[in-house]
Coordinates of C-alpha atoms in Angstrom, one line a residue:
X10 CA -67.9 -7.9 2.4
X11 CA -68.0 -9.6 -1.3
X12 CA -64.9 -7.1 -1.9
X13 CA -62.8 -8.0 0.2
X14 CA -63.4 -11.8 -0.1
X15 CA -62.7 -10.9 -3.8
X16 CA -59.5 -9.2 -3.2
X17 CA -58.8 -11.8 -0.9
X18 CA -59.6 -14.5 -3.7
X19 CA -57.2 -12.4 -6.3
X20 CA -54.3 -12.1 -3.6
X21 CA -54.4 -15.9 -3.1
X22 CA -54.5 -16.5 -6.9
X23 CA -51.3 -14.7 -7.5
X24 CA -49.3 -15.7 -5.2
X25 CA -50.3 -19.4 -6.1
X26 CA -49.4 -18.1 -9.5
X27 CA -46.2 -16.3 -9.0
X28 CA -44.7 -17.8 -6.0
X29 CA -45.3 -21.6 -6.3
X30 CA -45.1 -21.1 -10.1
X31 CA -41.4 -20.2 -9.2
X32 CA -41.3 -23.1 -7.6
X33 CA -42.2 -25.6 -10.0
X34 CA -40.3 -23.4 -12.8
X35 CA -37.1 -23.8 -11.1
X36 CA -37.5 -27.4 -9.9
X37 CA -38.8 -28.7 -13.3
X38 CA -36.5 -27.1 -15.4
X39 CA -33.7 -28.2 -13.2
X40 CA -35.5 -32.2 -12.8
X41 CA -35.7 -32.0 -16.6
X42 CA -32.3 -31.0 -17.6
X43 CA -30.9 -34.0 -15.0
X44 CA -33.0 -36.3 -16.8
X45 CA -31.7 -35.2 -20.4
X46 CA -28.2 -35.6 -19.2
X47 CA -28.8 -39.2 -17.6
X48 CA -30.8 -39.9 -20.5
X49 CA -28.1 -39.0 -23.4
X50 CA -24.9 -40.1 -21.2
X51 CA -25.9 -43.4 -21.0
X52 CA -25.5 -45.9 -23.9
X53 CA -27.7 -48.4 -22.2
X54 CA -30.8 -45.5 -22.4
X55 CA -29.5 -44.4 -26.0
X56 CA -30.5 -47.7 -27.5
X57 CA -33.7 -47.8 -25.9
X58 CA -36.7 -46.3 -27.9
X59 CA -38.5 -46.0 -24.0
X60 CA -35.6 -43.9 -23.1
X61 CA -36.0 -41.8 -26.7
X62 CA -39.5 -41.2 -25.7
X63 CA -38.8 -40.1 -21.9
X64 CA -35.7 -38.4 -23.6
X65 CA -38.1 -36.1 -26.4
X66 CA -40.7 -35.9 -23.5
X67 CA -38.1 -34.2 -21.4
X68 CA -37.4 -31.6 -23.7
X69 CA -41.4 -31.0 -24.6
X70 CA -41.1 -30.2 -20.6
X71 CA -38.9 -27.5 -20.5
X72 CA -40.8 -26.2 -23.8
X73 CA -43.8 -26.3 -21.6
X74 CA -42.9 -24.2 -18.7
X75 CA -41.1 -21.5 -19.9
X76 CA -43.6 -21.3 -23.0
X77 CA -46.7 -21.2 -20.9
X78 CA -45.9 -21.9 -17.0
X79 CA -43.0 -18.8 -17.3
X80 CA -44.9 -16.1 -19.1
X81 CA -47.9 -16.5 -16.9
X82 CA -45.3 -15.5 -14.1
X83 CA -44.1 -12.5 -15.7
X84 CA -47.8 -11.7 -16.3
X85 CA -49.6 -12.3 -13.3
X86 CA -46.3 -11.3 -10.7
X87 CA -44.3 -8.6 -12.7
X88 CA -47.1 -6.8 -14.9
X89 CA -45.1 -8.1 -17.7
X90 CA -47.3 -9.2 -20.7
X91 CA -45.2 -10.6 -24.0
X92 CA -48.0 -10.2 -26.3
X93 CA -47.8 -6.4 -25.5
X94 CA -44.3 -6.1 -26.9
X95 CA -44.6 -8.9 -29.8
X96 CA -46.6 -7.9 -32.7
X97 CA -46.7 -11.5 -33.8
X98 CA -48.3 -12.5 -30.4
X99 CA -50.5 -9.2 -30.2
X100 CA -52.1 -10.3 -33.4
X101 CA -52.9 -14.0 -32.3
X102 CA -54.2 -12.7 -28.7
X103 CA -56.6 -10.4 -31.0
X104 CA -57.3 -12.7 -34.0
X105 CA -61.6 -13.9 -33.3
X106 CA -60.3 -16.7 -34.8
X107 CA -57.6 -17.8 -33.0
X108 CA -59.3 -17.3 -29.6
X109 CA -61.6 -20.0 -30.9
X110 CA -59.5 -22.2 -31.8
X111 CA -57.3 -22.1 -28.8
X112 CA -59.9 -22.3 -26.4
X113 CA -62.0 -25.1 -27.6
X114 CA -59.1 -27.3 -29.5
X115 CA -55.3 -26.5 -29.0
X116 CA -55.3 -26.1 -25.2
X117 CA -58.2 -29.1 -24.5
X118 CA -56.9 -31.0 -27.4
X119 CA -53.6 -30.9 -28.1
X120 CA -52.2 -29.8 -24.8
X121 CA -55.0 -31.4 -22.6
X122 CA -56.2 -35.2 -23.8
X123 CA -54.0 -35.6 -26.4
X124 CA -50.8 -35.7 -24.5
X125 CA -52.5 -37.4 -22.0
X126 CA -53.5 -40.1 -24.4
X127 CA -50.2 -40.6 -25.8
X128 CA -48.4 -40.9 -22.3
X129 CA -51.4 -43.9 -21.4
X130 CA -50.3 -46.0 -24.8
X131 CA -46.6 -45.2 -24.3
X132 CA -46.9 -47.0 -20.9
X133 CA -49.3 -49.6 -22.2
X134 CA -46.7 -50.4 -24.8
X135 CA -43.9 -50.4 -21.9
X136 CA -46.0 -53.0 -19.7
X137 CA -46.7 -55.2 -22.5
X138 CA -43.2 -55.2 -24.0
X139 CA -42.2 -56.6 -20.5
X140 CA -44.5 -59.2 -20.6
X141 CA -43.1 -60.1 -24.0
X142 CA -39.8 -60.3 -23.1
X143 CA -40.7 -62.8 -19.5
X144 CA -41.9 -65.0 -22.2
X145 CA -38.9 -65.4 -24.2
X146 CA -35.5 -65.9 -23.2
X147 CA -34.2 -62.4 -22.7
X148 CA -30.7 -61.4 -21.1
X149 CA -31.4 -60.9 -17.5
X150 CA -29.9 -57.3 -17.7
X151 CA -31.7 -56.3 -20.5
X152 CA -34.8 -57.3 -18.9
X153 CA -34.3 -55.3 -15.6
X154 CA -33.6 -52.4 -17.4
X155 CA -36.9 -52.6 -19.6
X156 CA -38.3 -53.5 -16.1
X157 CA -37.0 -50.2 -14.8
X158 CA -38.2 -47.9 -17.6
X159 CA -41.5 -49.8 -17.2
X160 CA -41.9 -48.7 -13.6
X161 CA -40.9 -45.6 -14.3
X162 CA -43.6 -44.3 -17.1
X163 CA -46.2 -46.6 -15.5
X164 CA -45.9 -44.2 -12.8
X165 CA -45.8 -41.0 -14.2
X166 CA -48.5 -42.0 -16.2
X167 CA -50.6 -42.7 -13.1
X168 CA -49.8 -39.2 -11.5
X169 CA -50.0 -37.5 -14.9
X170 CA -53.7 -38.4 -15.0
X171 CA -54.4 -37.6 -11.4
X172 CA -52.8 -34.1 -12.2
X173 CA -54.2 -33.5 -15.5
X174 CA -57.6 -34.5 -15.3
X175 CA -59.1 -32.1 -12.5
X176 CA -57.7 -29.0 -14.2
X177 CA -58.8 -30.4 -17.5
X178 CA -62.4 -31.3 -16.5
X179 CA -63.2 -28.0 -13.9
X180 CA -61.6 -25.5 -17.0
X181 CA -63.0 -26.8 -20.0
X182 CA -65.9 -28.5 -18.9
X183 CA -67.6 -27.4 -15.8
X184 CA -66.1 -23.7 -16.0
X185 CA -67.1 -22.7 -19.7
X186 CA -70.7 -24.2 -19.1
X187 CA -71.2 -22.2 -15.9
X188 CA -72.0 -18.7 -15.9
X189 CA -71.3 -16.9 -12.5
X190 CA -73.2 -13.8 -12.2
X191 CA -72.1 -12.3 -8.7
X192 CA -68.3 -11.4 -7.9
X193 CA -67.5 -13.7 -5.2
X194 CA -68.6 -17.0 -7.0
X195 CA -66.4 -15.6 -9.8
X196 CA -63.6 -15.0 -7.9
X197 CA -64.2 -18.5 -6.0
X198 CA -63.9 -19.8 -9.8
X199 CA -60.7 -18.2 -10.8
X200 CA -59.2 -19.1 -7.4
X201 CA -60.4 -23.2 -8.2
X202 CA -58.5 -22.2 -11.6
X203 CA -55.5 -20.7 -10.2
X204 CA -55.2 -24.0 -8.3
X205 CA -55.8 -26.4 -10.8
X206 CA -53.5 -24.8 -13.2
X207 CA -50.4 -24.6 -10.8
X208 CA -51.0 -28.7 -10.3
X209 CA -51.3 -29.0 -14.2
X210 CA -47.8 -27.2 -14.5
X211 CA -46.4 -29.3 -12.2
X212 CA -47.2 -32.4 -14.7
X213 CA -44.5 -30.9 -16.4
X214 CA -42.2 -30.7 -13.6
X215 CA -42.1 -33.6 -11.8
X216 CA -40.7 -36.3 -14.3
X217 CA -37.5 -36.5 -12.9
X218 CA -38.3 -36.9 -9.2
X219 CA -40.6 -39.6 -10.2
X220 CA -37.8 -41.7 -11.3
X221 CA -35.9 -40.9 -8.2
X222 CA -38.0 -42.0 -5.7
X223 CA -39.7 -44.9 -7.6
X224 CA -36.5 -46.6 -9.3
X225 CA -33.2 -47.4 -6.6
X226 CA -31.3 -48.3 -10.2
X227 CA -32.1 -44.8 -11.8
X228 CA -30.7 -43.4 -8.6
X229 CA -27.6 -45.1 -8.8
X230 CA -27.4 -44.1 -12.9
X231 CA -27.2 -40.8 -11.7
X232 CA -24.5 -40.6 -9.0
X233 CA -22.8 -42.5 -11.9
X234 CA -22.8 -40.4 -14.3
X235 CA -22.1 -37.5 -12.4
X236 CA -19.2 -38.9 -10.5
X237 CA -17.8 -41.8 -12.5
X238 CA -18.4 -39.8 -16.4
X239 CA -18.7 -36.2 -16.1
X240 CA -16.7 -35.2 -12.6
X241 CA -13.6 -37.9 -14.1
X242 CA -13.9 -36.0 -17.2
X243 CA -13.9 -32.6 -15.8
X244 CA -10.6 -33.6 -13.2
X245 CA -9.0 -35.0 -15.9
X246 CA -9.0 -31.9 -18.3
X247 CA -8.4 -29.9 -15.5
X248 CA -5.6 -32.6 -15.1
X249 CA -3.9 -32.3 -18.4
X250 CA -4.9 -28.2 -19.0
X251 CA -2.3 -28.0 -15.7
X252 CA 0.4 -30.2 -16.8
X253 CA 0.0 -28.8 -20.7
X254 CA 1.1 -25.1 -19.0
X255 CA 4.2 -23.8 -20.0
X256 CA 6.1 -22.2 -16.8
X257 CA 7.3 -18.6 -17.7
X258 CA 10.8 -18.0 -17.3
X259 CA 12.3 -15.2 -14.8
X260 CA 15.0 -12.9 -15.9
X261 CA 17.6 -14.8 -13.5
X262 CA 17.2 -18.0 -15.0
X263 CA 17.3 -16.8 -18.9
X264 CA 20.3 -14.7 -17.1
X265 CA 21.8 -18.6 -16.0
X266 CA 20.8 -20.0 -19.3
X267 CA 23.0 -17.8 -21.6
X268 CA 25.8 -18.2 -19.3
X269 CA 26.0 -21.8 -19.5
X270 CA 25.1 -21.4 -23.6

């Protein structure tokens, strides 16, 4: 009975793993790369230091998943471990060290809280540089756009916590403290895990939906600069690469040509 509900447990783990990990690769990396493009195409979000930060943040995204979110994929799906084939990451998976280190500072630290803490002030700084501007006599278009940057990282700072913390709190809190002794609790743990950590990857995946569904003016940048920068710019090369193309002449009309030279 505890064998199969472990088997069971591992089964439900990697297809959380592998198939909605696939998932949340695709769609972040594709949500990210949308967001980049808006981001840099736009000179009203290149003069914005908010827009710099959702800009960098954007990029740290796609970092993220295919760093972490994708190799955990090959691993856990296609038996296909990195660290096996790299000698550099072979000696850090090894190194006593290193283990250490990563397991009590880099992953709770600087990819768990830290981040976390950083997105809280950015937003803090966002909502108060609003306020500031109501207060003084700001143009009105500057001040929705603030306004609309404001909403946006206000609100994925909101569902950034909501995601982060559970994984961050069961994993490195709860999980390390706990010892489980007999295999279904321990399979009941890595399945909690396996769940967590799909939601946490979806922190990095999400951004760009966000700021579709909570901002009707980010929506409208977008069809924008699809239709009205890029599309215009691809018809119009495609435009003048057709009228730039020289006709080749047919041995009856060079035959024409010398007889009227």
């Amino acid at each position: 009975m505890s064998s199969n509900v472990t088997d069971l447990a591992k089964q439900i783990s990697g297809i959380i793993t592998t198939d909605i990990g696939l998932f949340i690769l695709t769609t972040g990396l594709l949500g990210n790369i949308l967001n980049i493009i808006v981001f840099l195409s736009l000179k009203t979000f290149r003069e914005t230091s908010c827009a710099f930060y959702l800009t960098s943040a954007s990029f740290a995204n796609i970092i993220q998943l295919v760093a972490t979110l994708f190799s955990r994929i090959l691993i856990t799906g296609y038996n296909i471990d990195l660290t096996q084939t790299s000698l550099f990451l072979c000696k850090l998976l090894i190194n006593a060290g290193y283990s250490i280190y990563y397991s009590r500072f880099l992953f709770p630290i600087l990819l768990g809280f830290l981040p976390l803490i950083i997105r809280i002030i950015f937003g803090l700084l966002a909502f108060v540089n609003v306020r500031r501007l109501k207060k003084h006599q700001t143009p009105i278009v500057r001040l929705e756009h603030d306004k609309q940057l404001t909403t946006m990282v206000l609100v994925e700072v909101t569902i950034d916590v909501l995601i982060t913390l559970p994984y961050i709190i069961y994993n490195h809190i709860y999980s390390n403290s706990v010892t489980f002794y007999d295999p279904i609790s321990n399979a009941q743990d890595q399945l909690i895990i396996a769940v967590t950590r799909i939601i946490f990857y979806g922190n990095f995946a999400i951004a760009f939906y966000i700021y579709f569904c909570v901002s009707s003016r980010f929506r409208k940048q977008l069809v924008y600069v699809f239709v009205e920068i890029h599309l215009k710019r691809w018809r119009e090369r495609t435009h003048r690469n057709g009228t730039n193309q020289i006709v080749p002449q047919t041995p009856d009309i060079l035959q024409k040509t010398d007889d009227v030279n």
